[in-house]
XYZ file of C-alpha atoms in Angstrom:
594
model
C 0.062 -0.170 0.116
C 2.813 2.508 1.021
C 4.431 1.710 -2.375
C 1.083 2.445 -4.317
C 0.917 5.892 -2.327
C 4.694 6.742 -2.944
C 4.305 6.003 -6.564
C 1.258 8.101 -6.978
C 2.862 11.106 -5.268
C 5.725 10.895 -7.430
C 3.677 10.731 -10.574
C 1.430 13.705 -9.820
C 4.718 15.756 -9.028
C 6.205 14.653 -12.152
C 3.186 15.839 -14.148
C 3.400 19.105 -12.106
C 6.759 19.828 -13.248
C 6.198 19.051 -16.703
C 3.024 21.461 -16.955
C 5.402 24.378 -15.398
C 8.154 23.825 -17.790
C 5.881 23.576 -20.528
C 4.137 27.157 -19.527
C 7.550 28.827 -20.056
C 7.790 28.179 -23.911
C 7.768 31.312 -26.198
C 5.922 31.787 -29.388
C 8.352 29.926 -31.962
C 7.473 32.016 -34.744
C 8.039 35.487 -32.970
C 10.642 37.750 -34.176
C 12.679 37.681 -31.087
C 12.477 33.960 -30.040
C 14.879 34.494 -27.072
C 15.725 37.458 -24.944
C 17.909 39.467 -26.479
C 19.805 40.368 -23.301
C 19.903 36.907 -22.010
C 22.512 34.673 -22.245
C 23.187 33.150 -25.849
C 25.794 30.827 -25.102
C 28.276 32.938 -27.003
C 31.503 33.381 -24.917
C 33.421 35.771 -27.127
C 33.689 37.614 -30.319
C 35.860 34.952 -31.631
C 33.585 33.908 -34.801
C 35.405 30.330 -35.007
C 33.964 29.483 -31.321
C 30.861 27.098 -31.975
C 30.022 26.670 -28.314
C 30.734 22.856 -28.739
C 31.306 20.902 -25.637
C 31.731 17.136 -25.500
C 28.856 14.561 -24.932
C 29.234 12.349 -21.916
C 29.054 8.873 -23.544
C 27.672 7.290 -20.434
C 24.372 9.206 -20.789
C 21.553 7.724 -22.215
C 19.903 11.080 -23.367
C 21.659 14.011 -24.599
C 22.910 16.574 -22.381
C 21.630 20.147 -22.118
C 25.041 21.799 -22.951
C 24.807 23.326 -26.504
C 26.425 20.526 -28.491
C 24.979 19.181 -31.602
C 23.178 16.228 -29.830
C 21.612 18.830 -27.560
C 17.818 18.936 -27.442
C 18.371 23.013 -26.937
C 20.807 23.370 -29.963
C 18.898 23.550 -33.172
C 21.271 24.913 -35.959
C 24.018 22.521 -37.473
C 26.204 23.405 -40.443
C 27.400 20.582 -42.661
C 30.587 22.751 -43.463
C 32.753 23.588 -40.522
C 34.354 26.043 -43.203
C 34.385 27.178 -46.577
C 37.777 27.052 -48.160
C 38.115 28.542 -51.668
C 41.915 27.242 -53.107
C 43.717 27.983 -56.349
C 41.753 30.966 -57.485
C 43.650 32.954 -60.183
C 44.341 36.919 -59.265
C 41.429 39.076 -60.235
C 38.953 36.062 -61.022
C 35.817 35.008 -59.469
C 35.606 31.595 -58.030
C 32.980 28.951 -58.926
C 30.002 29.116 -56.348
C 30.294 26.975 -53.441
C 27.407 25.935 -51.082
C 27.178 25.651 -47.084
C 24.326 23.671 -45.968
C 22.299 24.634 -42.683
C 20.162 22.149 -41.043
C 18.209 21.838 -38.064
C 19.297 19.074 -35.616
C 16.671 19.660 -32.795
C 15.930 16.083 -31.940
C 13.167 16.955 -28.999
C 11.560 19.695 -31.367
C 8.242 19.119 -32.941
C 6.621 20.526 -35.976
C 5.696 23.609 -33.930
C 9.306 24.397 -33.158
C 11.095 25.023 -36.279
C 14.479 26.716 -36.539
C 13.820 30.252 -37.880
C 16.831 31.696 -39.994
C 16.040 35.428 -39.659
C 19.366 36.983 -41.255
C 22.404 35.982 -43.334
C 25.535 38.399 -43.679
C 29.450 38.286 -44.074
C 31.493 39.879 -41.266
C 35.170 40.190 -40.229
C 37.044 38.576 -37.424
C 35.359 41.420 -35.112
C 31.883 40.592 -36.231
C 31.660 43.731 -38.112
C 29.629 43.885 -41.619
C 32.400 43.367 -44.155
C 31.964 41.077 -47.129
C 35.485 41.962 -48.752
C 35.451 40.399 -52.027
C 33.203 37.467 -51.140
C 29.520 37.364 -52.388
C 26.471 35.871 -51.249
C 25.472 34.138 -54.880
C 22.473 32.027 -53.453
C 20.607 33.682 -50.673
C 17.492 31.565 -49.175
C 16.139 34.724 -47.290
C 15.475 36.492 -50.501
C 11.882 36.115 -50.145
C 11.794 36.108 -46.141
C 12.689 34.137 -43.101
C 13.270 30.457 -43.498
C 11.817 27.834 -41.198
C 13.103 24.148 -41.008
C 11.644 21.205 -39.165
C 13.990 18.718 -37.779
C 16.399 16.994 -40.343
C 15.468 19.918 -42.932
C 18.288 21.902 -44.537
C 18.914 25.006 -46.878
C 21.765 25.856 -48.791
C 23.771 29.116 -48.966
C 25.910 29.783 -52.060
C 29.102 32.019 -51.733
C 31.937 33.001 -54.379
C 34.874 35.355 -53.914
C 37.305 37.388 -56.036
C 40.894 36.432 -55.841
C 41.942 40.390 -54.803
C 45.078 39.861 -53.042
C 47.945 37.282 -52.782
C 47.673 37.136 -48.912
C 44.782 34.798 -47.657
C 41.484 36.532 -47.258
C 39.273 35.388 -44.320
C 35.561 36.364 -43.598
C 32.766 34.608 -41.702
C 29.323 33.840 -42.885
C 27.024 34.996 -40.085
C 23.754 33.017 -39.423
C 21.357 34.689 -37.514
C 18.536 32.207 -36.031
C 16.629 31.530 -33.055
C 19.284 28.711 -31.965
C 19.076 28.885 -28.286
C 22.820 28.017 -27.776
C 24.151 30.806 -30.590
C 21.741 33.668 -32.142
C 24.840 34.228 -34.393
C 26.445 31.302 -35.834
C 29.698 32.346 -37.777
C 31.425 29.968 -40.270
C 34.865 30.958 -41.675
C 35.379 31.686 -45.183
C 38.879 31.356 -46.489
C 40.105 32.430 -49.890
C 43.595 31.575 -51.376
C 44.945 32.911 -54.329
C 47.018 30.481 -56.609
C 50.688 31.921 -56.592
C 51.397 32.744 -60.249
C 53.329 35.655 -61.880
C 51.863 39.093 -62.947
C 53.312 41.170 -65.437
C 53.374 44.954 -65.366
C 55.392 47.202 -67.712
C 56.683 50.798 -67.516
C 57.885 52.761 -70.434
C 60.833 54.921 -69.877
C 59.212 58.114 -71.527
C 57.535 61.233 -70.986
C 54.113 59.637 -71.940
C 52.224 59.032 -68.834
C 50.353 55.955 -70.828
C 52.609 52.886 -69.813
C 51.068 51.161 -72.894
C 52.905 53.379 -75.150
C 56.371 53.952 -75.830
C 57.424 57.101 -77.652
C 60.706 58.130 -79.614
C 60.531 61.826 -80.392
C 63.567 63.520 -81.482
C 65.155 60.678 -83.676
C 67.871 62.012 -85.708
C 69.148 58.466 -87.027
C 68.569 56.002 -84.239
C 67.468 56.090 -80.810
C 67.083 53.577 -77.985
C 64.779 53.779 -74.924
C 63.869 51.362 -72.262
C 60.797 49.483 -70.987
C 60.939 47.629 -67.593
C 59.110 44.370 -67.171
C 57.920 44.086 -63.633
C 56.738 40.801 -61.819
C 53.973 41.764 -59.508
C 52.924 38.323 -58.717
C 53.713 35.671 -56.163
C 55.396 33.064 -58.515
C 57.845 33.258 -61.229
C 56.923 34.909 -64.519
C 58.024 33.504 -67.790
C 58.597 35.395 -70.985
C 58.007 33.009 -73.771
C 58.896 35.769 -76.261
C 59.342 39.238 -76.606
C 59.067 40.552 -80.297
C 58.355 43.332 -82.628
C 54.993 42.354 -83.826
C 54.534 45.378 -86.058
C 56.635 47.800 -87.834
C 59.981 46.033 -87.200
C 63.269 47.440 -88.899
C 64.894 44.229 -90.159
C 68.344 45.634 -90.709
C 70.327 49.117 -90.027
C 69.238 50.755 -93.276
C 65.500 50.093 -92.757
C 63.134 52.558 -90.719
C 61.563 50.992 -88.161
C 61.769 49.238 -84.579
C 63.862 46.703 -82.992
C 65.046 45.071 -79.852
C 68.849 45.967 -79.099
C 68.958 43.634 -76.297
C 66.302 41.092 -75.761
C 66.167 38.180 -73.228
C 66.371 34.722 -74.215
C 63.129 32.779 -74.982
C 61.894 31.510 -71.600
C 63.614 33.542 -69.240
C 61.849 34.076 -65.897
C 61.458 36.954 -63.435
C 61.169 36.363 -59.936
C 58.312 37.659 -57.643
C 59.016 41.445 -57.062
C 61.860 41.126 -59.640
C 61.959 43.106 -62.790
C 63.916 42.951 -66.582
C 64.945 45.975 -68.622
C 64.231 45.758 -72.420
C 66.119 47.981 -74.836
C 63.752 49.010 -77.480
C 65.099 51.105 -80.517
C 63.877 53.080 -83.309
C 65.445 53.821 -86.834
C 64.552 56.762 -89.055
C 65.492 58.762 -91.827
C 67.847 61.536 -90.861
C 67.150 63.913 -93.387
C 63.372 62.905 -94.141
C 62.346 61.385 -90.812
C 58.740 59.860 -90.946
C 56.081 59.389 -88.372
C 56.191 55.639 -87.474
C 54.331 53.288 -85.524
C 54.782 49.524 -84.316
C 54.076 47.517 -81.393
C 55.985 45.478 -79.002
C 54.648 42.111 -77.894
C 55.478 40.292 -74.820
C 54.104 36.651 -74.421
C 54.248 35.711 -70.883
C 52.591 33.235 -68.478
C 50.769 35.717 -66.395
C 46.998 33.955 -65.991
C 45.471 36.848 -63.830
C 42.395 38.437 -64.754
C 41.292 36.094 -67.130
C 44.830 35.849 -69.232
C 44.132 39.678 -70.207
C 47.838 40.334 -70.200
C 49.319 37.056 -71.307
C 49.984 38.731 -74.676
C 51.403 42.266 -73.277
C 51.117 44.945 -76.106
C 53.126 48.153 -76.023
C 52.406 50.596 -78.834
C 55.284 52.088 -80.466
C 55.696 55.729 -81.759
C 58.683 57.387 -83.532
C 59.417 60.615 -85.540
C 58.337 64.134 -85.653
C 54.861 64.949 -84.379
C 54.092 61.067 -83.615
C 52.850 62.196 -80.233
C 50.351 63.795 -82.015
C 48.554 60.622 -82.732
C 44.878 60.287 -83.802
C 42.570 58.785 -81.070
C 40.593 55.759 -81.838
C 36.819 55.954 -80.110
C 35.051 52.525 -80.463
C 31.487 51.443 -79.173
C 29.772 48.271 -79.599
C 25.896 48.336 -79.908
C 24.955 46.273 -78.100
C 27.277 44.925 -75.831
C 25.073 41.583 -75.672
C 23.491 39.934 -78.580
C 21.624 36.589 -79.083
C 23.317 34.013 -81.265
C 23.119 34.952 -84.871
C 22.218 38.493 -84.003
C 24.180 41.459 -85.753
C 26.435 43.524 -83.402
C 27.185 47.040 -84.518
C 30.612 48.699 -83.901
C 30.510 52.634 -84.320
C 33.725 54.658 -84.715
C 32.200 57.955 -85.556
C 33.825 59.460 -82.177
C 37.275 58.986 -83.474
C 39.533 62.238 -84.042
C 42.559 63.150 -85.618
C 45.503 64.708 -83.516
C 43.693 67.793 -83.223
C 41.001 66.067 -80.972
C 38.327 67.619 -83.482
C 38.856 66.925 -87.083
C 37.836 63.536 -88.919
C 38.646 64.350 -92.511
C 41.219 61.707 -93.997
C 40.749 59.258 -91.432
C 41.009 55.414 -92.242
C 39.788 52.719 -89.908
C 41.585 49.422 -89.557
C 39.106 46.732 -88.152
C 39.839 43.227 -86.955
C 39.194 40.995 -84.282
C 41.326 40.677 -81.073
C 39.647 37.175 -80.433
C 36.539 35.248 -81.159
C 35.075 32.086 -79.567
C 36.938 29.146 -80.532
C 39.386 31.381 -82.788
C 36.489 31.225 -85.508
C 37.067 33.500 -88.658
C 34.223 36.135 -89.091
C 33.624 38.823 -91.351
C 33.475 42.327 -90.692
C 31.194 44.476 -93.044
C 29.920 47.979 -93.697
C 26.802 48.173 -91.433
C 24.853 49.768 -94.498
C 25.904 47.188 -97.050
C 25.957 43.726 -94.949
C 26.377 41.930 -98.052
C 29.368 43.850 -99.191
C 33.234 42.878 -99.149
C 34.700 42.157 -95.867
C 36.762 44.873 -94.455
C 39.107 43.083 -92.062
C 42.574 44.410 -92.048
C 41.982 46.855 -94.807
C 44.373 49.832 -93.745
C 42.842 51.995 -96.545
C 39.107 51.555 -95.550
C 37.217 54.544 -94.686
C 34.089 52.931 -93.215
C 33.525 53.972 -89.629
C 30.150 52.319 -88.872
C 30.573 48.474 -89.374
C 29.014 45.205 -88.244
C 29.339 41.277 -87.919
C 26.887 38.518 -87.017
C 27.848 36.284 -83.901
C 27.358 32.976 -84.993
C 28.402 31.207 -82.102
C 28.092 31.916 -78.253
C 31.026 33.550 -76.652
C 32.891 36.720 -76.234
C 33.870 38.670 -79.381
C 36.605 41.431 -78.781
C 36.780 44.056 -81.710
C 39.946 46.008 -82.416
C 40.035 49.413 -84.062
C 43.222 51.543 -85.315
C 42.622 54.714 -86.486
C 45.108 56.145 -89.159
C 45.412 59.591 -90.304
C 46.857 61.403 -93.635
C 50.031 61.364 -92.288
C 50.351 58.106 -91.758
C 50.344 57.918 -88.055
C 48.279 55.549 -86.326
C 46.085 55.816 -82.964
C 46.492 53.699 -79.874
C 44.227 50.544 -80.632
C 40.571 50.548 -79.136
C 38.761 47.602 -78.344
C 35.225 46.646 -77.384
C 33.303 43.616 -76.370
C 30.490 41.697 -77.302
C 29.069 38.866 -75.704
C 26.782 36.461 -77.711
C 24.681 34.705 -75.387
C 21.287 32.555 -75.500
C 18.616 31.491 -72.801
C 19.964 27.831 -72.903
C 18.996 25.840 -69.982
C 21.843 23.599 -70.346
C 25.427 23.972 -71.656
C 28.576 21.689 -71.286
C 32.180 23.921 -72.338
C 35.519 21.828 -73.427
C 38.846 23.375 -73.444
C 42.312 21.789 -73.425
C 45.958 22.675 -72.969
C 47.731 21.226 -76.007
C 47.047 23.005 -79.215
C 48.455 19.890 -81.177
C 46.086 17.591 -79.791
C 42.583 17.124 -80.999
C 39.673 16.508 -78.270
C 36.003 16.215 -78.945
C 32.852 16.776 -76.710
C 30.094 14.480 -76.681
C 26.647 14.908 -74.882
C 24.958 11.946 -75.051
C 20.868 12.001 -74.650
C 18.942 9.691 -72.035
C 19.448 6.041 -73.097
C 21.725 7.191 -75.945
C 24.889 5.554 -77.269
C 28.278 7.235 -77.766
C 28.952 7.712 -81.453
C 25.475 7.140 -82.656
C 24.566 9.864 -85.065
C 21.004 9.869 -83.739
C 21.330 10.096 -79.947
C 25.024 11.436 -79.648
C 25.803 15.214 -80.150
C 29.366 15.699 -81.539
C 31.384 17.050 -84.446
C 29.929 15.044 -87.203
C 26.400 15.842 -86.627
C 26.065 18.711 -84.310
C 28.559 21.470 -85.370
C 28.106 23.932 -88.053
C 31.252 22.832 -90.019
C 29.923 19.368 -91.020
C 26.593 18.541 -93.012
C 24.581 15.650 -92.012
C 21.365 14.667 -90.318
C 20.970 16.757 -87.185
C 19.714 15.084 -84.022
C 15.918 15.562 -83.149
C 15.564 15.223 -79.648
C 12.516 15.319 -77.455
C 9.416 16.311 -79.203
C 10.133 15.161 -83.123
C 10.019 18.911 -85.041
C 10.766 21.145 -81.969
C 14.224 22.585 -81.971
C 14.117 23.924 -78.491
C 14.834 20.658 -77.204
C 17.728 19.773 -79.373
C 21.551 19.919 -78.962
C 23.762 22.402 -80.831
C 27.557 22.104 -80.900
C 29.286 25.481 -81.857
C 32.211 24.413 -83.380
C 34.462 21.423 -83.910
C 37.981 22.996 -82.915
C 40.659 20.861 -84.471
C 43.767 23.025 -84.521
C 43.477 24.994 -81.184
C 42.533 24.347 -77.292
C 38.855 25.036 -77.610
C 36.479 25.884 -76.452
C 33.852 23.527 -77.671
C 30.198 24.045 -76.378
C 27.276 22.084 -76.557
C 23.820 23.764 -75.805
C 20.421 22.561 -75.275
C 17.910 25.548 -75.211
C 15.059 23.579 -73.234
C 16.345 19.804 -72.593
C 13.881 17.159 -72.092
C 13.933 15.155 -68.826
C 16.186 12.368 -68.638
C 19.846 11.818 -67.593
C 22.313 12.912 -70.162
C 26.061 11.911 -70.259
C 29.030 14.195 -71.170
C 31.951 12.441 -72.434
C 35.503 13.611 -73.813
C 37.051 11.672 -76.855
C 40.676 11.959 -77.115
C 40.462 11.973 -81.061
C 44.292 12.579 -81.469
C 47.165 12.675 -78.801
C 49.856 11.668 -81.344
C 51.542 14.794 -80.927
C 51.740 14.972 -76.935
C 49.250 14.394 -74.378
C 46.675 17.276 -73.273
C 44.392 18.039 -70.242
C 41.115 18.301 -70.813
C 38.562 20.672 -68.744
C 35.029 20.269 -68.959
C 32.651 23.035 -67.483
C 28.988 22.284 -66.944
C 26.408 25.320 -66.802
C 22.520 25.334 -65.552
C 20.472 28.406 -66.787
C 23.626 30.176 -67.577
C 25.529 29.720 -64.244
C 28.644 27.532 -63.878
C 27.730 24.461 -61.817
C 30.634 22.121 -61.865
C 34.164 21.601 -63.416
C 36.332 19.072 -63.892
C 39.710 18.154 -65.294
C 41.690 15.052 -66.465
C 45.002 14.188 -68.379
C 44.492 12.335 -71.500
C 47.449 10.881 -73.431
C 46.215 8.069 -75.596
C 44.382 8.350 -78.824
C 40.804 6.907 -78.946
C 40.304 7.023 -75.148
C 37.310 8.292 -73.413
C 36.368 9.687 -70.171
C 32.880 9.905 -68.833
C 33.066 13.073 -67.196
C 29.216 14.000 -65.860
C 26.137 12.720 -65.669
C 23.454 15.686 -66.035
C 19.569 14.888 -64.816
C 16.924 17.075 -66.104
C 13.677 17.290 -64.500
C 10.404 19.622 -64.105
C 11.249 22.447 -61.836
C 8.639 24.442 -59.837
C 5.712 25.931 -61.468
C 6.368 29.326 -60.108
C 9.370 30.025 -62.462
C 8.725 27.523 -65.056
C 12.542 26.421 -65.007
C 13.867 22.843 -65.467
C 15.752 21.263 -62.372
C 19.216 20.195 -63.716
C 21.412 18.153 -61.284
C 25.105 17.932 -62.512
C 26.779 15.025 -60.895
C 30.730 14.548 -61.504
C 31.673 10.736 -62.013
C 34.207 9.956 -59.490
C 36.827 8.635 -59.661
C 37.499 10.060 -63.269
C 38.884 7.274 -65.374
C 39.983 6.956 -69.104
C 38.874 4.039 -70.828
C 39.331 2.734 -74.358
C 36.423 3.657 -76.939
C 36.109 3.227 -80.553
C 36.299 6.301 -82.934
C 32.597 7.283 -84.224
C 32.563 5.922 -87.779
C 30.874 9.144 -89.066
């Protein structure tokens, strides 16, 4: 009887305590889930302190001590930190993702984890993004509520802006009872490379121009090449690419003391070049030329790997005309015409335009393809590329493949004096949902990109998109995928690049559902191996990248599986999941017979 009475009293006491504790709960959906003046468990300003303490393995239930097994702790990141390594100086990294989940074991649906803020801070907790950027923010449409085991992703990218390590913290504000502000380290490490900078030793403030004025017969000036990077800078070659004087009796430019091909400059080092001009002593003429320094500077998307210095020599040559160039528009759809307008160019007086001639060319085109620049008023007329006698100042070209086109213009006055080159850029784009790009690093090898439709076969002209049936260079029946007769779900290869290093790009505007395969075929490696790089894009954003050395002809590499499925009805976009095949392997494959 006593046992029954004692047990009953104990049970009633337990019920009373449980009810009392339950009445203390706050509204889990309120903006301030906890008192902002209360102790959050944050022991200091060190952003790396997660509040973790060890769990006693001898206990049957998790203790209430702010570790990830605690009933009170809710927010758990899958990533302890986010590291960006090997970024090239001046370039933006790929987007990487941090995954945040709710790990409140004892919480029910009425007690979700509420994420109310996402920001980037410095080590002192002050708002400071540096060059990090939140690319994908789940809070764009308001707070995010996560039930137990649910997760959300946050996309981060960074620009390599310094050679030293850059550290910031992703701060996540939530109703987590242990840490209202949860900080995850973000670290960016720039890949050590060389970085070229050239200073010309003349009175001209523009260091991309070296001017020789009082030349009676022959004059030599210096140009200093600096390495402002963090690794050796290799100069593959230093040449006079335009206006060269081949002997002492010929007017033009020359290198008096040139470096040996392949010379390296150490970080913070320099190399002095002696550049000369020969002119006629009795009848000097205004001369223009170009010094070309081919080097291993990969920074800012290889902007200065071909460093060009304009050379000016002779009387009044410092009074050169000015080339002004405008691309209209700067972004076009594939097969649309882009217009280049040089009507703002002037002679040396800054006003007159009479007698000016316009030398048009492409600095770069996608895959190195050849295109005609024509008179905008007569697009069926004769191409104007490379014609120094041309007087047409409004031209056009048709963007036949996706990618970046850089147009170059030099203006020449009636004295034969040339302007400093002017450039403008046109980006040819489309609204393709899916794109895959292939590049390689040995111009003597030939790599081919294949995109195989769901349940398709490599080398099959119907189910495999490759050079024979998909590129504009080759005739033949084109693949008709998805809905018969509909072109938006069909693949397109922009070019079969057989004498360069790519890129080759396959696109599908609106792909049909299913799993596609991306395969690289080493068509010819007889003149050396090559490292293939494959980049995959979904809705215009790069989602994945992989590389592999291929050294045997007629071998293949299965790079990605790309799963396409229906997305949400809100935006109408397809859901595209790109999965890298690991470990990466090369296997023997038969060359397509077509």
